[in-house]
XYZ file of C-alpha atoms in Angstrom:
576
model
C 32.627 11.804 21.579
C 28.527 11.202 21.803
C 26.990 9.071 19.277
C 23.969 11.027 18.562
C 22.288 11.225 15.089
C 20.025 13.880 13.202
C 17.766 13.236 10.424
C 15.271 15.451 8.882
C 13.331 15.207 5.438
C 16.157 17.443 4.067
C 19.378 17.605 5.586
C 19.959 21.454 5.980
C 23.050 23.847 6.444
C 23.720 25.830 9.738
C 21.567 28.421 11.371
C 22.292 32.211 11.725
C 19.242 34.312 13.012
C 18.657 36.649 10.116
C 16.199 38.508 12.402
C 19.056 39.550 15.007
C 20.065 42.955 14.835
C 23.763 44.219 14.324
C 25.196 45.062 17.456
C 27.866 48.011 17.469
C 31.479 47.002 18.204
C 32.279 47.735 21.838
C 35.456 46.827 23.336
C 35.296 43.796 25.519
C 31.761 43.683 25.485
C 29.946 43.393 22.550
C 30.731 42.326 18.945
C 29.514 42.227 15.568
C 27.758 39.373 13.796
C 30.221 37.397 11.963
C 33.384 39.205 13.358
C 34.340 35.813 14.861
C 33.710 32.683 12.725
C 33.642 28.994 13.164
C 35.798 27.547 10.701
C 36.406 24.072 11.644
C 34.801 21.329 13.504
C 36.363 17.774 14.365
C 33.701 15.934 15.772
C 34.948 12.210 15.501
C 38.981 12.470 15.466
C 39.141 8.427 15.539
C 40.438 6.935 13.976
C 43.479 9.773 13.462
C 45.322 10.248 10.345
C 47.874 11.994 12.274
C 45.708 14.738 14.205
C 45.771 14.699 17.815
C 42.877 12.060 19.105
C 40.695 15.078 20.245
C 37.762 16.879 19.488
C 37.983 20.401 18.630
C 36.419 23.954 17.384
C 38.599 26.284 15.124
C 37.561 29.910 15.582
C 38.559 32.512 12.881
C 39.094 36.429 13.691
C 37.083 38.110 10.784
C 37.423 41.531 11.510
C 40.124 44.245 11.697
C 40.583 44.529 15.541
C 42.231 42.282 17.880
C 39.675 40.458 20.341
C 40.529 39.573 23.535
C 38.010 36.367 23.815
C 37.527 36.373 27.913
C 34.067 35.742 28.839
C 33.365 34.755 25.128
C 31.464 31.344 25.140
C 31.274 28.243 22.803
C 27.937 26.619 23.029
C 27.793 23.401 21.679
C 25.116 21.587 24.018
C 26.717 23.139 27.023
C 28.093 26.647 27.453
C 31.852 26.598 27.533
C 33.207 29.968 28.750
C 36.673 30.732 26.824
C 39.841 32.202 28.712
C 41.514 35.573 28.037
C 43.143 34.872 24.879
C 44.055 37.678 22.060
C 42.715 36.741 18.668
C 44.476 38.920 16.151
C 43.024 39.937 12.694
C 42.643 37.205 10.124
C 44.290 34.579 12.824
C 43.223 31.188 13.900
C 42.690 29.550 17.241
C 42.058 25.993 18.529
C 39.155 25.358 20.753
C 39.408 22.124 22.763
C 39.539 20.557 25.979
C 42.006 22.268 28.496
C 43.565 18.502 29.453
C 44.328 18.414 25.372
C 45.756 21.926 24.658
C 49.452 20.493 24.783
C 48.617 18.266 21.785
C 48.166 21.134 19.528
C 51.455 23.070 20.296
C 52.393 22.185 16.861
C 49.556 23.476 15.193
C 48.658 26.866 16.600
C 47.557 28.886 19.500
C 44.779 27.184 21.613
C 42.165 28.006 23.929
C 41.272 25.323 26.436
C 37.783 25.016 27.518
C 36.674 22.964 30.539
C 35.221 19.815 28.288
C 33.835 19.219 24.711
C 31.611 16.738 23.650
C 30.580 17.027 19.972
C 28.131 14.600 18.310
C 29.164 12.399 15.519
C 25.979 12.831 13.934
C 25.643 16.455 14.020
C 24.449 19.665 16.295
C 24.395 23.589 16.975
C 27.724 25.126 17.796
C 27.671 28.728 18.480
C 30.328 31.473 19.432
C 28.890 34.122 21.611
C 30.565 37.154 22.819
C 30.483 38.032 26.236
C 26.888 39.911 26.546
C 25.560 36.429 24.893
C 25.109 37.926 21.373
C 25.456 35.308 18.539
C 28.143 36.222 16.238
C 28.267 32.631 14.467
C 26.813 29.297 14.743
C 26.488 26.295 12.550
C 24.451 22.937 12.513
C 26.490 20.662 11.042
C 25.725 17.183 9.837
C 27.915 13.959 9.176
C 26.121 14.010 5.799
C 28.088 16.679 4.719
C 30.676 14.227 4.132
C 28.603 12.722 1.502
C 28.521 8.869 1.058
C 32.897 8.298 1.228
C 34.929 7.020 3.886
C 35.422 10.254 5.778
C 32.347 9.899 7.478
C 33.431 7.197 9.537
C 35.986 9.205 11.611
C 39.506 11.088 11.528
C 38.626 13.757 9.153
C 37.210 17.213 10.282
C 34.625 19.558 8.465
C 36.434 22.802 6.979
C 34.400 25.992 6.325
C 35.297 26.833 2.281
C 34.783 30.809 2.025
C 35.474 32.969 5.274
C 34.077 36.037 3.315
C 30.525 34.115 2.606
C 28.413 34.219 5.300
C 25.119 32.987 3.747
C 24.120 29.888 6.008
C 24.390 27.207 3.474
C 26.029 23.850 3.697
C 27.576 24.611 0.414
C 30.274 26.362 2.583
C 31.308 23.242 4.315
C 33.540 20.058 3.166
C 35.623 17.416 4.659
C 39.106 18.321 4.875
C 41.554 17.126 2.247
C 44.268 17.360 4.065
C 45.909 13.751 4.285
C 46.266 14.689 7.972
C 42.573 14.666 8.403
C 42.412 18.724 9.000
C 44.118 21.788 9.400
C 43.973 23.219 12.913
C 44.983 26.871 13.439
C 45.745 26.923 9.627
C 44.104 28.103 6.487
C 41.590 25.403 5.628
C 42.635 22.697 2.952
C 39.189 23.535 0.913
C 39.457 27.233 0.976
C 38.452 28.837 -1.789
C 35.922 31.287 -2.895
C 31.988 30.252 -3.262
C 29.808 32.076 -5.778
C 26.119 31.510 -5.426
C 23.766 31.990 -8.336
C 21.239 29.283 -7.273
C 17.662 30.321 -6.483
C 16.167 28.948 -3.687
C 13.954 25.965 -4.325
C 10.239 25.439 -2.879
C 10.179 21.840 -1.358
C 6.734 20.978 -0.111
C 3.817 22.750 2.307
C 1.526 21.228 4.849
C -1.211 22.727 6.895
C -0.804 23.625 10.519
C -4.689 24.236 10.447
C -7.577 25.331 8.014
C -5.951 28.895 7.690
C -2.496 28.478 8.235
C 0.171 26.618 5.697
C 3.989 26.243 6.170
C 6.373 26.429 3.282
C 9.536 24.679 3.235
C 12.682 25.651 1.121
C 15.834 23.940 0.534
C 17.735 26.851 2.332
C 17.649 30.003 4.153
C 15.376 32.779 2.958
C 15.920 36.636 3.248
C 13.452 38.012 5.650
C 12.856 40.954 3.527
C 11.150 39.108 1.172
C 9.077 37.013 3.283
C 6.544 39.721 4.748
C 5.738 40.911 0.903
C 1.953 39.499 0.432
C 1.961 40.009 -3.164
C 4.652 37.257 -3.281
C 2.261 34.697 -2.812
C -0.732 33.392 -4.860
C -3.501 31.064 -4.764
C -5.126 29.837 -8.032
C -8.362 28.577 -5.891
C -8.607 32.328 -4.910
C -7.227 31.818 -1.141
C -6.280 35.450 0.253
C -2.937 35.939 1.937
C -3.347 37.838 5.183
C 0.300 37.566 6.559
C 3.506 35.746 6.095
C 6.289 35.332 8.636
C 9.759 33.595 8.751
C 10.602 30.567 10.938
C 12.445 27.299 11.228
C 15.806 26.441 12.900
C 17.676 27.336 9.848
C 15.226 30.059 8.564
C 13.981 27.946 5.923
C 10.299 28.106 6.467
C 7.582 30.677 5.968
C 4.411 30.821 7.659
C 1.506 31.973 5.353
C -1.669 32.835 7.262
C -4.858 32.588 4.594
C -7.860 34.830 5.298
C -10.383 31.806 4.040
C -10.843 28.639 5.415
C -9.139 25.482 3.830
C -11.859 22.903 2.826
C -11.251 19.293 3.607
C -10.576 16.484 0.847
C -9.303 19.360 -1.540
C -6.366 19.862 -3.100
C -4.858 23.551 -3.365
C -1.815 25.101 -5.073
C 0.366 27.969 -3.733
C 2.720 30.052 -6.288
C 5.619 31.708 -4.501
C 7.345 34.758 -6.421
C 9.884 37.211 -5.475
C 11.432 35.108 -2.350
C 15.042 35.385 -1.919
C 18.033 33.658 -0.567
C 20.589 35.522 1.033
C 22.725 35.599 -1.908
C 19.870 37.580 -3.277
C 19.222 35.041 -5.787
C 15.173 35.061 -6.443
C 13.150 32.051 -6.462
C 12.158 30.812 -10.088
C 8.968 32.626 -11.379
C 5.767 30.746 -10.617
C 6.851 28.271 -8.475
C 4.008 26.102 -7.247
C 3.510 23.674 -4.782
C 0.018 21.724 -3.237
C -1.288 21.814 0.017
C -4.470 20.420 1.539
C -5.819 19.129 4.803
C -4.959 15.496 5.244
C -7.502 12.527 5.750
C -7.547 9.369 7.781
C -5.288 6.732 6.049
C -7.312 3.406 5.658
C -6.085 0.258 4.800
C -4.058 0.001 1.004
C -4.198 3.960 0.651
C -0.308 3.757 1.219
C 1.451 0.957 -0.177
C 4.756 -0.592 -0.596
C 5.925 -0.034 -4.368
C 9.492 -0.804 -3.857
C 11.947 -2.173 -1.844
C 15.830 -2.583 -1.670
C 16.871 -5.025 1.057
C 20.431 -6.012 -0.554
C 22.479 -2.918 -1.338
C 25.584 -2.313 -2.940
C 28.484 -1.658 -0.453
C 28.444 1.690 0.884
C 24.882 2.491 -0.284
C 21.730 2.069 2.064
C 18.345 -0.178 2.164
C 15.296 1.716 0.730
C 11.748 1.307 0.761
C 9.291 3.285 -1.662
C 5.806 4.241 -0.509
C 2.973 5.288 -3.295
C -0.116 6.988 -2.590
C -3.003 4.339 -3.799
C -5.630 6.745 -2.821
C -7.722 9.717 -4.076
C -6.885 11.808 -0.939
C -3.841 13.661 0.797
C -2.391 11.775 3.607
C 0.215 12.753 6.204
C 3.201 10.659 6.538
C 3.783 11.719 10.161
C 0.699 9.623 11.308
C 2.293 6.532 10.197
C 5.111 4.174 11.429
C 7.098 1.594 10.168
C 8.761 -1.720 11.434
C 9.770 -5.309 10.871
C 7.183 -7.966 11.784
C 7.511 -11.035 13.369
C 6.701 -13.846 11.065
C 5.119 -15.868 13.319
C 2.841 -13.645 15.237
C 2.297 -11.206 12.620
C 2.930 -8.089 15.045
C 5.355 -5.532 14.587
C 8.534 -5.695 16.484
C 9.923 -2.139 16.965
C 7.668 0.613 15.431
C 9.615 3.641 13.911
C 8.364 7.294 13.370
C 8.438 8.056 9.419
C 8.508 11.705 9.614
C 8.408 13.767 12.800
C 7.059 16.690 11.027
C 4.201 16.763 8.886
C 4.811 15.373 5.615
C 1.996 15.356 2.525
C 1.483 12.850 -0.067
C -0.655 13.751 -2.826
C -2.545 11.019 -4.855
C -0.199 9.083 -7.439
C 3.077 10.476 -5.784
C 6.188 8.459 -4.283
C 8.080 8.946 -1.074
C 11.299 7.271 -0.344
C 12.222 6.228 3.263
C 15.794 5.394 4.089
C 18.730 5.954 6.418
C 20.509 8.147 3.892
C 18.789 9.647 1.185
C 21.802 11.746 -0.768
C 23.559 8.418 -0.796
C 20.383 6.305 -2.683
C 19.401 9.425 -4.553
C 22.818 10.111 -5.939
C 23.669 6.092 -6.625
C 20.137 5.879 -8.248
C 19.821 9.418 -10.181
C 16.701 10.066 -8.302
C 14.946 13.528 -7.612
C 16.599 14.228 -4.473
C 15.331 15.595 -2.200
C 11.702 15.984 -3.440
C 10.947 12.215 -2.703
C 13.074 11.486 0.034
C 12.310 11.163 3.787
C 15.640 10.106 6.174
C 14.280 7.838 8.798
C 16.370 7.563 11.907
C 17.016 4.144 12.747
C 15.444 2.718 9.729
C 14.571 -1.117 10.038
C 17.153 -3.380 9.099
C 16.143 -5.722 6.244
C 17.639 -9.123 5.767
C 19.009 -9.959 2.428
C 17.638 -13.454 2.098
C 13.989 -12.637 3.729
C 12.151 -10.243 5.885
C 8.529 -9.039 6.747
C 8.070 -5.320 7.022
C 5.011 -3.064 7.431
C 3.524 0.459 7.793
C 1.033 1.190 10.058
C -1.052 3.986 11.626
C -2.517 4.327 15.068
C -1.692 0.518 15.528
C -3.447 -0.750 12.700
C -1.876 -2.155 9.638
C -1.776 -0.166 6.282
C 0.349 -2.650 4.067
C 2.526 -5.589 4.721
C 5.323 -6.904 2.385
C 7.203 -10.599 3.405
C 9.966 -11.015 0.667
C 12.281 -13.660 0.161
C 15.480 -13.238 -2.298
C 13.972 -15.709 -4.320
C 11.546 -13.115 -5.385
C 14.166 -11.742 -7.882
C 14.481 -12.731 -11.642
C 16.067 -16.114 -11.591
C 18.646 -15.340 -14.573
C 20.061 -12.760 -12.853
C 23.801 -13.693 -11.821
C 23.787 -11.276 -8.779
C 20.937 -9.499 -7.178
C 23.078 -7.246 -5.227
C 21.677 -3.253 -5.522
C 18.793 -4.550 -7.516
C 15.594 -3.626 -6.291
C 12.066 -5.551 -6.261
C 9.428 -3.483 -7.904
C 5.673 -3.756 -7.564
C 4.579 -4.299 -11.122
C 1.325 -2.504 -10.548
C 0.193 -0.533 -7.379
C -2.905 -2.049 -7.306
C -1.907 -5.668 -6.956
C -1.639 -7.156 -3.422
C 1.669 -6.666 -1.911
C 1.740 -10.206 -0.398
C 1.629 -11.943 -3.455
C 4.699 -12.926 -5.383
C 3.011 -12.037 -8.740
C 2.990 -8.788 -7.872
C 6.714 -7.938 -7.653
C 9.729 -8.118 -10.127
C 13.336 -7.095 -10.630
C 13.938 -3.777 -11.413
C 15.420 -3.271 -15.118
C 19.052 -3.701 -15.125
C 18.720 -1.161 -18.352
C 17.024 1.253 -16.112
C 19.773 1.572 -13.278
C 18.679 -1.289 -11.019
C 16.211 0.650 -9.082
C 13.857 3.330 -9.424
C 13.272 5.333 -6.099
C 11.066 8.272 -6.452
C 9.611 7.752 -9.849
C 7.538 5.092 -11.667
C 9.039 1.530 -11.631
C 10.813 0.155 -14.376
C 8.577 -3.193 -14.633
C 5.525 -0.939 -14.535
C 2.466 -2.787 -16.383
C -0.865 -0.983 -17.171
C -3.794 -3.159 -16.636
C -6.306 -2.252 -18.770
C -9.915 -2.611 -17.636
C -11.762 -5.377 -19.629
C -15.215 -6.671 -19.688
C -13.340 -10.333 -20.275
C -13.132 -12.809 -17.580
C -9.290 -13.293 -18.293
C -6.884 -11.239 -20.102
C -3.066 -11.455 -20.966
C -1.001 -8.720 -21.091
C 1.462 -8.788 -23.329
C 0.683 -11.798 -25.485
C 4.472 -11.659 -26.888
C 7.065 -11.097 -23.960
C 10.704 -11.085 -23.587
C 12.190 -12.055 -20.443
C 15.486 -9.901 -20.361
C 15.290 -7.824 -17.824
C 15.682 -4.831 -19.934
C 12.374 -3.452 -18.234
C 10.250 -3.995 -21.343
C 7.790 -6.964 -21.493
C 9.893 -9.007 -19.084
C 6.974 -11.010 -18.117
C 3.570 -11.980 -18.726
C 0.748 -11.388 -16.641
C -2.768 -13.013 -16.567
C -5.751 -11.074 -15.043
C -8.805 -13.166 -14.009
C -12.121 -12.403 -12.416
C -13.435 -15.083 -10.617
C -16.749 -13.104 -9.937
C -17.403 -14.081 -5.992
C -14.911 -15.287 -3.312
C -14.130 -18.649 -2.244
C -12.422 -19.797 -5.154
C -9.084 -21.997 -5.149
C -6.406 -21.542 -8.224
C -4.097 -23.686 -10.205
C -1.671 -22.482 -12.946
C 0.118 -24.106 -15.458
C 2.374 -23.263 -18.454
C 2.716 -25.739 -21.312
C 4.907 -25.565 -24.265
C 4.093 -26.458 -28.229
C 4.446 -30.128 -27.257
C 1.963 -30.440 -24.283
C 4.799 -30.595 -21.812
C 4.304 -28.594 -18.552
C 7.282 -26.027 -18.573
C 5.757 -24.237 -15.219
C 3.410 -25.927 -12.337
C 1.935 -23.658 -9.751
C -1.052 -26.295 -8.739
C -1.155 -25.433 -5.304
C -4.486 -24.584 -4.759
C -4.108 -21.295 -3.846
C -7.205 -19.476 -2.105
C -8.114 -16.184 -4.827
C -9.996 -13.198 -4.196
C -12.527 -12.305 -6.753
C -9.946 -11.052 -8.938
C -6.372 -12.715 -9.301
C -2.936 -11.794 -11.106
C -1.027 -14.691 -12.107
C 2.843 -13.731 -13.617
C 5.430 -15.823 -15.728
C 8.832 -14.583 -16.001
C 9.729 -17.399 -18.516
C 11.303 -19.409 -16.474
C 10.864 -22.979 -16.585
C 10.711 -25.708 -13.545
C 14.672 -26.360 -13.538
C 15.221 -22.586 -13.073
C 16.565 -21.796 -16.821
C 15.167 -19.501 -19.124
C 12.688 -21.879 -21.273
C 13.026 -21.464 -25.143
C 11.674 -19.187 -27.591
C 8.463 -20.401 -28.926
C 4.658 -20.505 -28.548
C 3.103 -21.724 -24.967
C -0.262 -21.996 -23.579
C -1.177 -21.113 -20.024
C -4.218 -22.985 -18.258
C -5.828 -21.437 -15.393
C -8.169 -23.303 -13.307
C -10.541 -21.782 -10.819
C -12.628 -24.264 -8.828
C -14.967 -23.837 -5.577
C -16.160 -26.216 -2.727
C -19.618 -26.359 -4.434
C -18.017 -27.935 -7.347
C -17.996 -25.261 -9.709
C -14.950 -25.248 -12.040
C -13.507 -22.453 -14.322
C -10.670 -23.168 -16.902
C -8.870 -20.685 -19.373
C -6.514 -21.454 -21.680
C -4.493 -18.701 -23.086
C -1.848 -18.539 -25.752
C 1.368 -16.495 -25.367
C 4.666 -16.156 -27.431
C 8.086 -16.167 -25.300
C 10.428 -14.102 -27.747
C 13.851 -12.639 -27.904
C 15.312 -9.386 -28.964
C 17.327 -9.327 -31.828
């Protein structure tokens, strides 16, 4: 079995071309669409739960007539011609390699083909009549197993409802038969599918200055696409045409009668668009679009990172648009960085399709968006991109970066020592940037995600976010009273210092009420024109300092002999 993996911004269901004409049923030559259905797929039979260690595809006769499969074609990357086998109405047949047909004698009728090589990750399978007409097809994905153990092999994917022909992933589930599948028999997950959920407009991007692409979460009814009154733009961009496209009929190309201006954010409202079950999109569904601008350093920044996930979960990084313009993540690559040479090790494309990120928006990159979003209760799929071959991140230390045209956009070198010292276990807890504007390479910019808020916040504002209020003062403290218990509320104190000019070195101490140093960071750090210092209440011994009054002392000095020293009172408190 081939090991080939497919990842997209949204894992979509299988494809049936809704624009294909229905052919008349002509015995022996042509068939009606959906007269024969693909009802079960065993792409990865190893390890076996009792079934033969053989890949197979199950077909079902959904018509009232007996069909002779002579000359029919099973397409699974290559075309495999089926033998002359009769398939009775309401009956199943197992398609497998000819050499393995004897292994399925106990399960039902078999149709042997020259060979079969299904990919574990997913691919398109189609059944075509002798004339080449696509009667049924499916683009399966190993994501349909969910995050459970069945994804690792030995379990088939089964069609739920043979009477439901809308191309949605809703109609496929992993087998619940203890042997791992039901070849030649009624599927273990069989039951009625009732779809009352309208389609969702996920996002849009520009092909050029007069053409945009709308992306939905499911296939769209073609009859509702070409009605131009279904599209409205508050910015008065006229609509001149619309066509259905996409591997799964999940995209609409919209042509505008006026030109999109650069550095401008537009909106488009879609109404009257339906899925194949007749569910109509919620009225007034609006989406943003615009021509992307060139990404400069720190326009897109690391805002959250999980490098030690819970068992069965996945690493992720969260990106944030820290600029004022629209950017396209398809121009970015992510990579581990060699700490010695500061060079990327293996650049991975973030998205093979245009993916716009707007000012103040978050996007989560991970190998398995469904798993991460489900565990952390995040707004999937709106802020997630599945990245193939996502860079591995060591659980003790790592160095990661994002790049555009070979130029570094942002970098983050982390260690597990960045986590809050009093946490007994940091597994599954992310590191969050306390303010997007802070330097990612500074340890003071990061804090463990609040355990009260669910250990991580992929796709939305960080639990440890701190608003830095603009001030004319040379130094500010926020908050003056803090309680370091990692509940996401005043877990640390932040000191913002304005040096005014570059070239200053800094030292930072915390004293208790008795004049004793409880925290010492006097290592002559080179500062910028402004600098952030942070204390999480942990003293020099690695323990939480006692409740009480403390004084922070910050010292700045340069080579010309100028010295600036600030003393700032603060209170370490506890919650009752």
